[in-house]
Coordinates of N, CA, C and O in Angstrom, one line a residue:
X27 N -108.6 -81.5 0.6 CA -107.7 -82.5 0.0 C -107.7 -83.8 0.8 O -107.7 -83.6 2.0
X28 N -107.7 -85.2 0.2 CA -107.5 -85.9 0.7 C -106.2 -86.8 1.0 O -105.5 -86.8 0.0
X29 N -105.7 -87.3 1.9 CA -104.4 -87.7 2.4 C -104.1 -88.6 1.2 O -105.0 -89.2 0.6
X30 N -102.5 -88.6 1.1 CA -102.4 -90.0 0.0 C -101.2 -90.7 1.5 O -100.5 -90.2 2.4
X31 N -101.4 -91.9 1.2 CA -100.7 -92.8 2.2 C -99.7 -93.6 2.2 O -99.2 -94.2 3.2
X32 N -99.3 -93.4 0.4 CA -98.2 -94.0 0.7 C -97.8 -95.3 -0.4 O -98.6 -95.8 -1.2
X33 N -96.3 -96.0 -0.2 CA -96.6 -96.9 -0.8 C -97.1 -98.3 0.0 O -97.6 -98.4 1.2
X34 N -96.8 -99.2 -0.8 CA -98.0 -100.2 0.0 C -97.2 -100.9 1.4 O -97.7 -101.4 2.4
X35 N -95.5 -100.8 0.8 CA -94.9 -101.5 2.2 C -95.0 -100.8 3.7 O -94.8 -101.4 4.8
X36 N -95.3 -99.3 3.4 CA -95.2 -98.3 4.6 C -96.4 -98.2 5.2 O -96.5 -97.6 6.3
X37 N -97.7 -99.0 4.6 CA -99.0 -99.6 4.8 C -98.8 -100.3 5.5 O -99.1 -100.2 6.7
X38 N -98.2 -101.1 5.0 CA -98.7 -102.9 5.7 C -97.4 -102.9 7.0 O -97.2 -103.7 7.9
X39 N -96.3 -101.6 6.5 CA -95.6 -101.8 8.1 C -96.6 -101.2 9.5 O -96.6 -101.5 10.7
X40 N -97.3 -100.4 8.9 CA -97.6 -99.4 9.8 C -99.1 -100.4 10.5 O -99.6 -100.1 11.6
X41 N -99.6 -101.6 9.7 CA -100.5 -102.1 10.2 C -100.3 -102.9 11.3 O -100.8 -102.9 12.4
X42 N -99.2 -103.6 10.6 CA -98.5 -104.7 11.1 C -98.1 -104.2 12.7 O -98.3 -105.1 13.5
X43 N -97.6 -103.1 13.2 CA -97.2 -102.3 13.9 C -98.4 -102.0 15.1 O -98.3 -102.0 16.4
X44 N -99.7 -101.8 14.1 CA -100.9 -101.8 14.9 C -101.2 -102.2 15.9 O -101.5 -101.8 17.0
X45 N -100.8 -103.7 15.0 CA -101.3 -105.3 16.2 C -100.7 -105.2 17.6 O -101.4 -105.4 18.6
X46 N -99.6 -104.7 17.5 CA -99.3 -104.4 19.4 C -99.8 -103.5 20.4 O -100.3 -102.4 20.4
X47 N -99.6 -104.0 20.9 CA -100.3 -103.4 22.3 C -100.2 -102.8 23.1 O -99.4 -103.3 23.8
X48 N -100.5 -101.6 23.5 CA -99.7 -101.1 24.3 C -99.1 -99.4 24.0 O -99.1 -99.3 22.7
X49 N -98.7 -98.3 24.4 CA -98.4 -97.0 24.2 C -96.5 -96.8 24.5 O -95.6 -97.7 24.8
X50 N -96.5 -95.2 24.3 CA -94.8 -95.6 24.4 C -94.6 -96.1 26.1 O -95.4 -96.2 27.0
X51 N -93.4 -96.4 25.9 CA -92.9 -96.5 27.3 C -93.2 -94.8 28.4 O -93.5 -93.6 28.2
X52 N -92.7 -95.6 29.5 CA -93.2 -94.2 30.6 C -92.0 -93.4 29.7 O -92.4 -92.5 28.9
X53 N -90.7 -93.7 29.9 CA -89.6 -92.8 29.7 C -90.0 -91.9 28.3 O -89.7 -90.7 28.2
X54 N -90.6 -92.5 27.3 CA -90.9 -92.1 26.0 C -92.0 -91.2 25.9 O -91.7 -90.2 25.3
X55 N -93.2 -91.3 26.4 CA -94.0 -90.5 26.8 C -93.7 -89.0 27.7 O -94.1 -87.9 27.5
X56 N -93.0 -89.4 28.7 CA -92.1 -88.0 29.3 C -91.6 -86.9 28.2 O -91.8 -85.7 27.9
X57 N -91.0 -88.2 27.7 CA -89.7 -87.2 26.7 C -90.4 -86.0 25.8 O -90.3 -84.8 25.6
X58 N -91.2 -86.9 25.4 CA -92.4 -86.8 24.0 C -93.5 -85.3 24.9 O -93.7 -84.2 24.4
X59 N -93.8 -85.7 26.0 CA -94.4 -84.4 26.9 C -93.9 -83.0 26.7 O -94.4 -82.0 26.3
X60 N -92.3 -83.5 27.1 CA -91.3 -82.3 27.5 C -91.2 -81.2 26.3 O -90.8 -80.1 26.5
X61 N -91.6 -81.9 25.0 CA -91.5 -80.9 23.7 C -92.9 -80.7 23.4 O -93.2 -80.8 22.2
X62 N -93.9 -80.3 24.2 CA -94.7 -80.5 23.6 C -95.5 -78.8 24.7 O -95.0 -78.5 25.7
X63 N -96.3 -78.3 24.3 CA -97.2 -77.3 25.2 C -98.2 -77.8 25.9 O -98.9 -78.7 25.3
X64 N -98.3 -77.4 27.1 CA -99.7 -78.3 27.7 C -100.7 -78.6 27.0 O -101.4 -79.6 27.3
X65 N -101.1 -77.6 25.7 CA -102.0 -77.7 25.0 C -102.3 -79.0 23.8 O -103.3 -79.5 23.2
X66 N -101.0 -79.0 24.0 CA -100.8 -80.5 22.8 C -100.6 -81.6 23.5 O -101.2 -82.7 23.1
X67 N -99.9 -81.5 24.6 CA -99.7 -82.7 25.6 C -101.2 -83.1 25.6 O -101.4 -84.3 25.6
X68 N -102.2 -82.4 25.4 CA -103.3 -82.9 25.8 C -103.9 -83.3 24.8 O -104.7 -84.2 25.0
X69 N -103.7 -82.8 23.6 CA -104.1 -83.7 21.9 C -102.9 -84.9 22.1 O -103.3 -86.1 21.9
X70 N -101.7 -84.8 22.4 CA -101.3 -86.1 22.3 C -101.4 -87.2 22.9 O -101.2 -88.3 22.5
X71 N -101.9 -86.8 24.4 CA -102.4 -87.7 25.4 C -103.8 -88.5 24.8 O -104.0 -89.7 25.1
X72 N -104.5 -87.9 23.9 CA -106.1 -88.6 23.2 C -105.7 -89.2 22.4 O -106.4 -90.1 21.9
X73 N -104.2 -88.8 21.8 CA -104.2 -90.1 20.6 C -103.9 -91.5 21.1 O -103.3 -91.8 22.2
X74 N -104.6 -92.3 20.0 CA -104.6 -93.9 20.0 C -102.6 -94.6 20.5 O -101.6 -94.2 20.0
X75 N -102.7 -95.7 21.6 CA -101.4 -95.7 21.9 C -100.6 -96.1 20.2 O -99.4 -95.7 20.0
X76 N -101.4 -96.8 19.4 CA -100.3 -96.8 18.1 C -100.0 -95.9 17.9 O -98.8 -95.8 17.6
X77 N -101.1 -94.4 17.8 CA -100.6 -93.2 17.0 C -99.6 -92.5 17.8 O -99.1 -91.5 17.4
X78 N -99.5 -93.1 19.2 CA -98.5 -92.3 20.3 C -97.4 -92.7 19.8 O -96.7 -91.9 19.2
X79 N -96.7 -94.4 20.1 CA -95.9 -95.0 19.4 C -95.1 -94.8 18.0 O -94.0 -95.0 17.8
X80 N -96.1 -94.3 17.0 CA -95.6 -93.4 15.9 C -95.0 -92.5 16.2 O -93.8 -92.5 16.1
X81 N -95.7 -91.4 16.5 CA -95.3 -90.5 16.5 C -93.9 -90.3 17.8 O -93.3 -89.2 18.1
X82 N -93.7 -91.2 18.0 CA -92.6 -91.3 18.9 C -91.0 -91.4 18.2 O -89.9 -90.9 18.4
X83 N -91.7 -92.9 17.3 CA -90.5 -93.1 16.7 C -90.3 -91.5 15.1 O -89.2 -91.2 14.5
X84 N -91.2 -91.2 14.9 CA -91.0 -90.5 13.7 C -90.5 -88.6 14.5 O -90.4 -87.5 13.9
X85 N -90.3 -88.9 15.7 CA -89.8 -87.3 16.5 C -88.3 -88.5 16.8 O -87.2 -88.0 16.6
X86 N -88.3 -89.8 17.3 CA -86.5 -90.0 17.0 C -86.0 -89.7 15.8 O -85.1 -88.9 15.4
X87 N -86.8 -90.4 15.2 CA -85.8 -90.1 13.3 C -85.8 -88.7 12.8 O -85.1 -88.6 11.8
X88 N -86.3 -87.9 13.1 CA -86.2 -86.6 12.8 C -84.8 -85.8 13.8 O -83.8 -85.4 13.1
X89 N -84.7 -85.8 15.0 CA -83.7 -85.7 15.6 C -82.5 -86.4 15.2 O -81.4 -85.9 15.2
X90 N -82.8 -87.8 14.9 CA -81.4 -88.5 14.3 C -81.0 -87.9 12.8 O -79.9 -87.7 12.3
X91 N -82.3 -87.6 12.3 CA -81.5 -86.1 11.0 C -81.2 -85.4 11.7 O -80.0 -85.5 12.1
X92 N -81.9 -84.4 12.1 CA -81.1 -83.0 12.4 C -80.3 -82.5 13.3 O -80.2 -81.3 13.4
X93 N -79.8 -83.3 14.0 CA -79.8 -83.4 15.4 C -80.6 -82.6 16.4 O -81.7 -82.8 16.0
X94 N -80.7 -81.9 17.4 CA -80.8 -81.0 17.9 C -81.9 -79.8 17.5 O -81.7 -78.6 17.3
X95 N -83.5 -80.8 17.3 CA -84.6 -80.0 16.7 C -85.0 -78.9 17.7 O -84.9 -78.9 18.9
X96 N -85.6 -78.0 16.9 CA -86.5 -76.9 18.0 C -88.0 -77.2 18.0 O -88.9 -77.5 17.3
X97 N -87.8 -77.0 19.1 CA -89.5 -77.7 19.7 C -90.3 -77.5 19.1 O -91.1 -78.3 19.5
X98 N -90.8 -77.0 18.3 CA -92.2 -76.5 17.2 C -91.7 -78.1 16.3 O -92.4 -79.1 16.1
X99 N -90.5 -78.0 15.9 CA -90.0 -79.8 14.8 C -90.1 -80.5 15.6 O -89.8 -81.5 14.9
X100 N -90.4 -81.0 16.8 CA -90.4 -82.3 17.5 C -91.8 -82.3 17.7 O -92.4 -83.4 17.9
X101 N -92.6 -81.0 17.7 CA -93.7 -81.3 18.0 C -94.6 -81.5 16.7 O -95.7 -82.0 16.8
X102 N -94.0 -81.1 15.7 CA -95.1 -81.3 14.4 C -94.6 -83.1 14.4 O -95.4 -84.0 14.2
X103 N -93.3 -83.4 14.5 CA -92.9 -84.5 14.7 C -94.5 -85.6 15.4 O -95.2 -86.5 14.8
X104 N -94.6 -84.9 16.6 CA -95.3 -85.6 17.5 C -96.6 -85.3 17.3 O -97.3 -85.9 18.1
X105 N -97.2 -84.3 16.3 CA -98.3 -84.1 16.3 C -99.0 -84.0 14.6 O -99.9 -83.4 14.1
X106 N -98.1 -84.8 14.0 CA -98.3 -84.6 12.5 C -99.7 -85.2 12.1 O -100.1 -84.9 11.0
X107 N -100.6 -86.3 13.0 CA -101.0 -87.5 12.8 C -102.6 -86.8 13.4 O -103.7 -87.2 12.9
X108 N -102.3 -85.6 14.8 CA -103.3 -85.5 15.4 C -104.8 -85.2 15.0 O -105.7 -85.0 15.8
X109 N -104.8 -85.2 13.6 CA -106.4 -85.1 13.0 C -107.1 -85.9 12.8 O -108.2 -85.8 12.4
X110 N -106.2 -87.2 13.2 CA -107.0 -89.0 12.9 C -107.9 -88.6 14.3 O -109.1 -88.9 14.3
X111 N -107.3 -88.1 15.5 CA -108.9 -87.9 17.0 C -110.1 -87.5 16.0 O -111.1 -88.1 16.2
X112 N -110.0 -86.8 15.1 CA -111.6 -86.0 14.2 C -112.8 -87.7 13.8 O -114.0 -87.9 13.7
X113 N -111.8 -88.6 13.8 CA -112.5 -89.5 13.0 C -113.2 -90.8 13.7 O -114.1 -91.5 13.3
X114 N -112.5 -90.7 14.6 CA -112.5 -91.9 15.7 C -112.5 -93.6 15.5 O -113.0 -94.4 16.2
X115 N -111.8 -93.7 14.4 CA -111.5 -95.0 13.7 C -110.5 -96.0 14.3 O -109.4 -95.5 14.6
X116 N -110.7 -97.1 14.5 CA -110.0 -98.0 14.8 C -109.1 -98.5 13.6 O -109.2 -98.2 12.4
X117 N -108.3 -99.4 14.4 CA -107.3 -100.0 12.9 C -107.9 -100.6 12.1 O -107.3 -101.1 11.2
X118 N -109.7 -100.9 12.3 CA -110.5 -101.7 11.3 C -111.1 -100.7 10.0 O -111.2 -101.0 8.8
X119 N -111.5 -99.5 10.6 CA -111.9 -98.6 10.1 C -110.9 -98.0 9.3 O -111.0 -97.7 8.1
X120 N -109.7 -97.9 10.3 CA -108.6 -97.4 9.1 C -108.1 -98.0 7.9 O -107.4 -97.3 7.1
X121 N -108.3 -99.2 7.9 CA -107.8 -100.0 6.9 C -108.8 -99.9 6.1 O -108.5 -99.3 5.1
X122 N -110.4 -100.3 6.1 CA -111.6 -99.7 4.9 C -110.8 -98.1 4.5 O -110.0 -97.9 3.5
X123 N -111.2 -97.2 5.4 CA -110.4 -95.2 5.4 C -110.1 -95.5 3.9 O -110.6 -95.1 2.8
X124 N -108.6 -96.5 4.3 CA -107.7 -96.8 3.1 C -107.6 -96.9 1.8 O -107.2 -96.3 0.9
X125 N -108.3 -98.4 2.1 CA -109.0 -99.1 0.7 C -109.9 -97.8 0.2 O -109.7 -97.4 -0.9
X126 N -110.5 -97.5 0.6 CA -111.5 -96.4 0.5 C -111.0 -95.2 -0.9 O -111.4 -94.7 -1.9
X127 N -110.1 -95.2 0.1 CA -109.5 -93.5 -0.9 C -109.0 -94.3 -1.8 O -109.0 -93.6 -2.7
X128 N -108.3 -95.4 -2.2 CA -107.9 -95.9 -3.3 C -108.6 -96.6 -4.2 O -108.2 -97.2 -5.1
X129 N -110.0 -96.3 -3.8 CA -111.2 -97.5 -4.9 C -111.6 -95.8 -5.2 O -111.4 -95.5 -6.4
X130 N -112.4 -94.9 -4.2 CA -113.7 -94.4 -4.7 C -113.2 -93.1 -5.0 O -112.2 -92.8 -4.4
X131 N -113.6 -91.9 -6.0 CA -113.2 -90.6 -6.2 C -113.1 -89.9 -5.3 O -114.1 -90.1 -4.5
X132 N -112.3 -88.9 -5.0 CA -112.1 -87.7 -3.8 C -113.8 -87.1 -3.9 O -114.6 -86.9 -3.1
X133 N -113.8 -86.8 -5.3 CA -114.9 -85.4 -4.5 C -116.5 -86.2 -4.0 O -117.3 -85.6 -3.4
X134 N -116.7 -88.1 -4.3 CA -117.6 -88.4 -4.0 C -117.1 -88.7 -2.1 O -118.1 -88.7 -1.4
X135 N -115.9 -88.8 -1.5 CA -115.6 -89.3 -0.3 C -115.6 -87.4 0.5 O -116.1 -87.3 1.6
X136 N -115.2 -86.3 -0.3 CA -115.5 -85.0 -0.1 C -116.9 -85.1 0.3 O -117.2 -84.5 1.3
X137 N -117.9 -85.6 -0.4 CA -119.3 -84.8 -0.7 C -119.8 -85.8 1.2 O -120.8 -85.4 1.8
X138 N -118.9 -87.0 1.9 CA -119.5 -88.0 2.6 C -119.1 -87.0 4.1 O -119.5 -87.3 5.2
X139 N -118.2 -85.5 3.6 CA -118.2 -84.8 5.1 C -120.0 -84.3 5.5 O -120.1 -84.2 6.7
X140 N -120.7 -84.1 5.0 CA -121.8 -83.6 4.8 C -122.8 -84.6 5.8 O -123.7 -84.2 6.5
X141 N -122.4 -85.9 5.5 CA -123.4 -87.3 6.1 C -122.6 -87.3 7.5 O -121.5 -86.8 7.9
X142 N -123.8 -88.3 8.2 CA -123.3 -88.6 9.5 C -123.4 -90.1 9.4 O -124.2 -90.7 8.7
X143 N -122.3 -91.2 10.7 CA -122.0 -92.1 10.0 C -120.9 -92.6 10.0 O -120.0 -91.8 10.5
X144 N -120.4 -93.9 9.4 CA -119.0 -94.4 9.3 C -118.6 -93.4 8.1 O -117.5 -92.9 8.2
X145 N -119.4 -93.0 7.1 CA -118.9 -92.4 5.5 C -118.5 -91.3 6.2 O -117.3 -91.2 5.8
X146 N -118.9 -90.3 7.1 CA -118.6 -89.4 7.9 C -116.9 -89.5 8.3 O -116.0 -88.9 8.0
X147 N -117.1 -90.7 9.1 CA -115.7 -91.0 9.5 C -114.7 -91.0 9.0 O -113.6 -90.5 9.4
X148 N -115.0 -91.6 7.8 CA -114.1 -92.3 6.8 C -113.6 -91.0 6.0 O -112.5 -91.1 5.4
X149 N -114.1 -90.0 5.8 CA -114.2 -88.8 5.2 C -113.3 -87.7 6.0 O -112.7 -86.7 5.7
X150 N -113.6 -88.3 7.4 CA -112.6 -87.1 8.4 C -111.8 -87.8 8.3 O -111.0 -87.0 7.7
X151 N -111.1 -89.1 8.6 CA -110.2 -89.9 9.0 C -109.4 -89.2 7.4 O -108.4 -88.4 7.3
X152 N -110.0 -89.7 6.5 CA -109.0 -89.2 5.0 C -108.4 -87.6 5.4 O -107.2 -87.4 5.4
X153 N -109.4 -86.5 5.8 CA -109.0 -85.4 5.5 C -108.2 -85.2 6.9 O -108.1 -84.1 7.3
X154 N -107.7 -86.0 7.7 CA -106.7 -85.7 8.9 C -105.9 -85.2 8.6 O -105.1 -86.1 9.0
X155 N -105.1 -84.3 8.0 CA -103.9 -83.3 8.0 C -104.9 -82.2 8.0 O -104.4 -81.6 8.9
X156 N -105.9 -81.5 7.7 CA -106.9 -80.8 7.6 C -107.5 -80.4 9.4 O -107.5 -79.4 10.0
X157 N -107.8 -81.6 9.6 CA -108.4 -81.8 10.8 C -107.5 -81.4 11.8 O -107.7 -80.6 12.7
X158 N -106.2 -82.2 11.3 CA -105.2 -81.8 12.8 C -104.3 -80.2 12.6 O -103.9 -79.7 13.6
X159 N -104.1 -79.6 11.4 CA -104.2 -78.4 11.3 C -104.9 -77.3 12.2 O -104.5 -76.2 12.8
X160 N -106.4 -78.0 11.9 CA -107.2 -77.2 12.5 C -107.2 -77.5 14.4 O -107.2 -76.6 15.2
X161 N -107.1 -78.6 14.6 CA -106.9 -78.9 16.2 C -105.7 -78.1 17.1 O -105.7 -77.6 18.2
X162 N -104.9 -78.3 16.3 CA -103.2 -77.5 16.2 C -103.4 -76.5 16.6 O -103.2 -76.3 17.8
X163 N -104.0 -75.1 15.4 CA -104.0 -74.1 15.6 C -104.5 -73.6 16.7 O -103.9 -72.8 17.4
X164 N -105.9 -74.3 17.2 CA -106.7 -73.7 18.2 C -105.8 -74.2 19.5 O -105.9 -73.7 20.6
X165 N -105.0 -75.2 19.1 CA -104.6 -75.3 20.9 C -103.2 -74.4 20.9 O -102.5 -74.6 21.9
X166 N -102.6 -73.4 19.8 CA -101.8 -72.3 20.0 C -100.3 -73.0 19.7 O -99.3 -72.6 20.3
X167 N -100.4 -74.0 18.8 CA -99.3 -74.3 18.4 C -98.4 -73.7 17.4 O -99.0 -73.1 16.6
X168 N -97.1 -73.8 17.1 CA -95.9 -72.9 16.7 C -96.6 -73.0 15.1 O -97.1 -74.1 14.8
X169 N -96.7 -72.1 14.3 CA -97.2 -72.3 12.9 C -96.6 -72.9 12.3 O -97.3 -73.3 11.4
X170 N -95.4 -73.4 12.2 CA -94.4 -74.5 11.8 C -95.1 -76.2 12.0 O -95.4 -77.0 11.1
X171 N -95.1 -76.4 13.1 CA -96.4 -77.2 13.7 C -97.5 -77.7 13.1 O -97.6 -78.7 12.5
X172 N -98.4 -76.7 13.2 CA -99.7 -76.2 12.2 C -99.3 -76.6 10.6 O -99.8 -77.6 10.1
X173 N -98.5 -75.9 10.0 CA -98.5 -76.6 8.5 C -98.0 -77.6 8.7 O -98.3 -78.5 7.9
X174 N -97.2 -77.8 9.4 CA -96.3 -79.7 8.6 C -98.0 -80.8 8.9 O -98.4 -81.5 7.9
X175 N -98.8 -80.7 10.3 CA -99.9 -81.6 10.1 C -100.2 -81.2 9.0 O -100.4 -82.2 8.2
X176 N -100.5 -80.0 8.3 CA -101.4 -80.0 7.3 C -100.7 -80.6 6.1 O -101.4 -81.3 5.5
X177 N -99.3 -80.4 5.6 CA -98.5 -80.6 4.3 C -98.0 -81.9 4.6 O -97.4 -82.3 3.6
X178 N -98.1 -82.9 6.0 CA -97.3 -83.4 5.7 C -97.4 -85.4 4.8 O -96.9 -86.5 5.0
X179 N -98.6 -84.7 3.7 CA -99.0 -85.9 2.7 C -98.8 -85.3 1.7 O -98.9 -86.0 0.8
X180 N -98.6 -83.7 1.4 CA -98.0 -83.3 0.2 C -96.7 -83.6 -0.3 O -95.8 -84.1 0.5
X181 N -96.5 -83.4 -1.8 CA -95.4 -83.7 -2.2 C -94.4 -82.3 -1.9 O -95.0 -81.2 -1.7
X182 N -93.2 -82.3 -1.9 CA -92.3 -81.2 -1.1 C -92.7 -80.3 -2.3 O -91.6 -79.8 -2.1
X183 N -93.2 -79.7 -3.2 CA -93.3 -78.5 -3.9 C -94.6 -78.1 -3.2 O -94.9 -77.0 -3.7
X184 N -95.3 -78.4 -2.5 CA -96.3 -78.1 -1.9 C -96.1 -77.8 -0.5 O -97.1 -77.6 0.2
X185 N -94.7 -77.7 0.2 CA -94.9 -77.4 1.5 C -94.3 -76.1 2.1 O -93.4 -75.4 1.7
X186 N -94.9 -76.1 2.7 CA -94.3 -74.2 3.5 C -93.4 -74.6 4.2 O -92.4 -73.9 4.1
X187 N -93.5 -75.5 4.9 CA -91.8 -75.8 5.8 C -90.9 -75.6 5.1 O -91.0 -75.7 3.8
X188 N -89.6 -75.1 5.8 CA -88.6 -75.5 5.8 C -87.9 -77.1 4.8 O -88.0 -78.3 5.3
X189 N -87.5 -76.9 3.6 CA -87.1 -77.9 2.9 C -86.8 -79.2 3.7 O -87.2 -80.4 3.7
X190 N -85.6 -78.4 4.5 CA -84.2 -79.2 4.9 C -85.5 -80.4 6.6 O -85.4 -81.5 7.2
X191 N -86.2 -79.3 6.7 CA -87.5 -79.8 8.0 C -88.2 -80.6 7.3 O -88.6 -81.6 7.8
X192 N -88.6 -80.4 6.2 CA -89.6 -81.1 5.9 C -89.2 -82.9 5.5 O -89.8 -84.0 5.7
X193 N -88.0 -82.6 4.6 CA -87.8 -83.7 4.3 C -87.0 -84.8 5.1 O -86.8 -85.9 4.5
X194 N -86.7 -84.5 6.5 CA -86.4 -84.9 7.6 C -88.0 -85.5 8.4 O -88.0 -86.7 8.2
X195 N -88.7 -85.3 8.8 CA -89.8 -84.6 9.3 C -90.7 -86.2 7.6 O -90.8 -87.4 7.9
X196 N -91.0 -86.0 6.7 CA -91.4 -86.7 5.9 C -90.4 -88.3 5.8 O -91.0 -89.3 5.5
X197 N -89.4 -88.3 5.9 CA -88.4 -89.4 5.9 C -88.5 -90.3 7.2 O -88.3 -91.5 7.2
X198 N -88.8 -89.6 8.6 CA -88.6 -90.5 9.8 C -89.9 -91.2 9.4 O -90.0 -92.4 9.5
X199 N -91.4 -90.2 8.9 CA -92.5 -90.9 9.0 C -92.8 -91.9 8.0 O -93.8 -92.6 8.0
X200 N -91.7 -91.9 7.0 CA -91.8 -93.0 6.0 C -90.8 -94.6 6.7 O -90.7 -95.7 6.2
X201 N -90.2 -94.2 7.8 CA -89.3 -95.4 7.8 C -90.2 -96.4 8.9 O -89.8 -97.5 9.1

């Protein structure tokens, strides 16, 4: 399945956001460590500093829902994104990724896992909840964890989480 991304303002915030420079703060990256298994610490440490910075603010807003998350929720928090490493796209690439899945049919951008290549890329980059599922699992993360990367571009009748997690967990990463 391919990722759907959204509406267009949560696009162009998330681009706009790109343009800076830079990863979380030291204090933020600590924090962000402290809920995480060494094993993920080290998928989180490879992500891009934007996608660190995301996933930073979208593990505050999930805590500012629920208060008081358990570590498997802060870390799907923090690790919802980690299948974008499969693709290795920059914010130029991601923006084509984009345009991409909204111009061309799924099963012709499906058939581009097969090629090697930007179409390659653009093909992993789309199927990143897939990808970071599968990264998830092998580095022995909480199965909670594991599905939210994979569900978390489904619509809530399609998720195995926890409702009340998920839609906490989908709301920080929409804001």
């Amino acid at each position: 399945a391919l990722a759907s991304y959204g509406p267009p303002s949560h696009l162009l915030r998330r681009f706009v956001g790109s343009l800076q420079s830079g990863g979380p703060s030291e204090a933020d990256r600590s924090g962000a460590v402290d809920h995480l298994l060494p094993s993920e610490a080290g998928l989180w440490a490879r992500l891009s500093d934007v996608d660190r910075r995301h996933a930073v603010a979208v593990a505050r807003g999930v805590m500012d829902r629920l208060g008081e998350a358990e570590r498997p929720v802060v870390a799907a928090a923090l690790l919802h994104d980690a299948g974008k490493l499969a693709s290795g796209l920059g914010t130029a690439g991601r923006v084509v990724a984009t345009l991409v899945a909204a111009a061309v049919r799924p099963t012709t951008v499906a058939s581009w896992s097969k090629v090697l290549g930007f179409r390659r890329r653009v093909a992993d980059y789309l199927r990143h909840p897939e990808e970071g599922g599968a990264l998830l699992a092998e580095a022995g993360s909480d199965p909670l964890t594991v599905a939210w990367a994979v569900e978390h571009h489904r619509p809530p009748h399609h998720w195995t989480v926890d409702r009340r997690v998920g839609e906490a967990l989908a709301e920080a990463d929409a804001d």
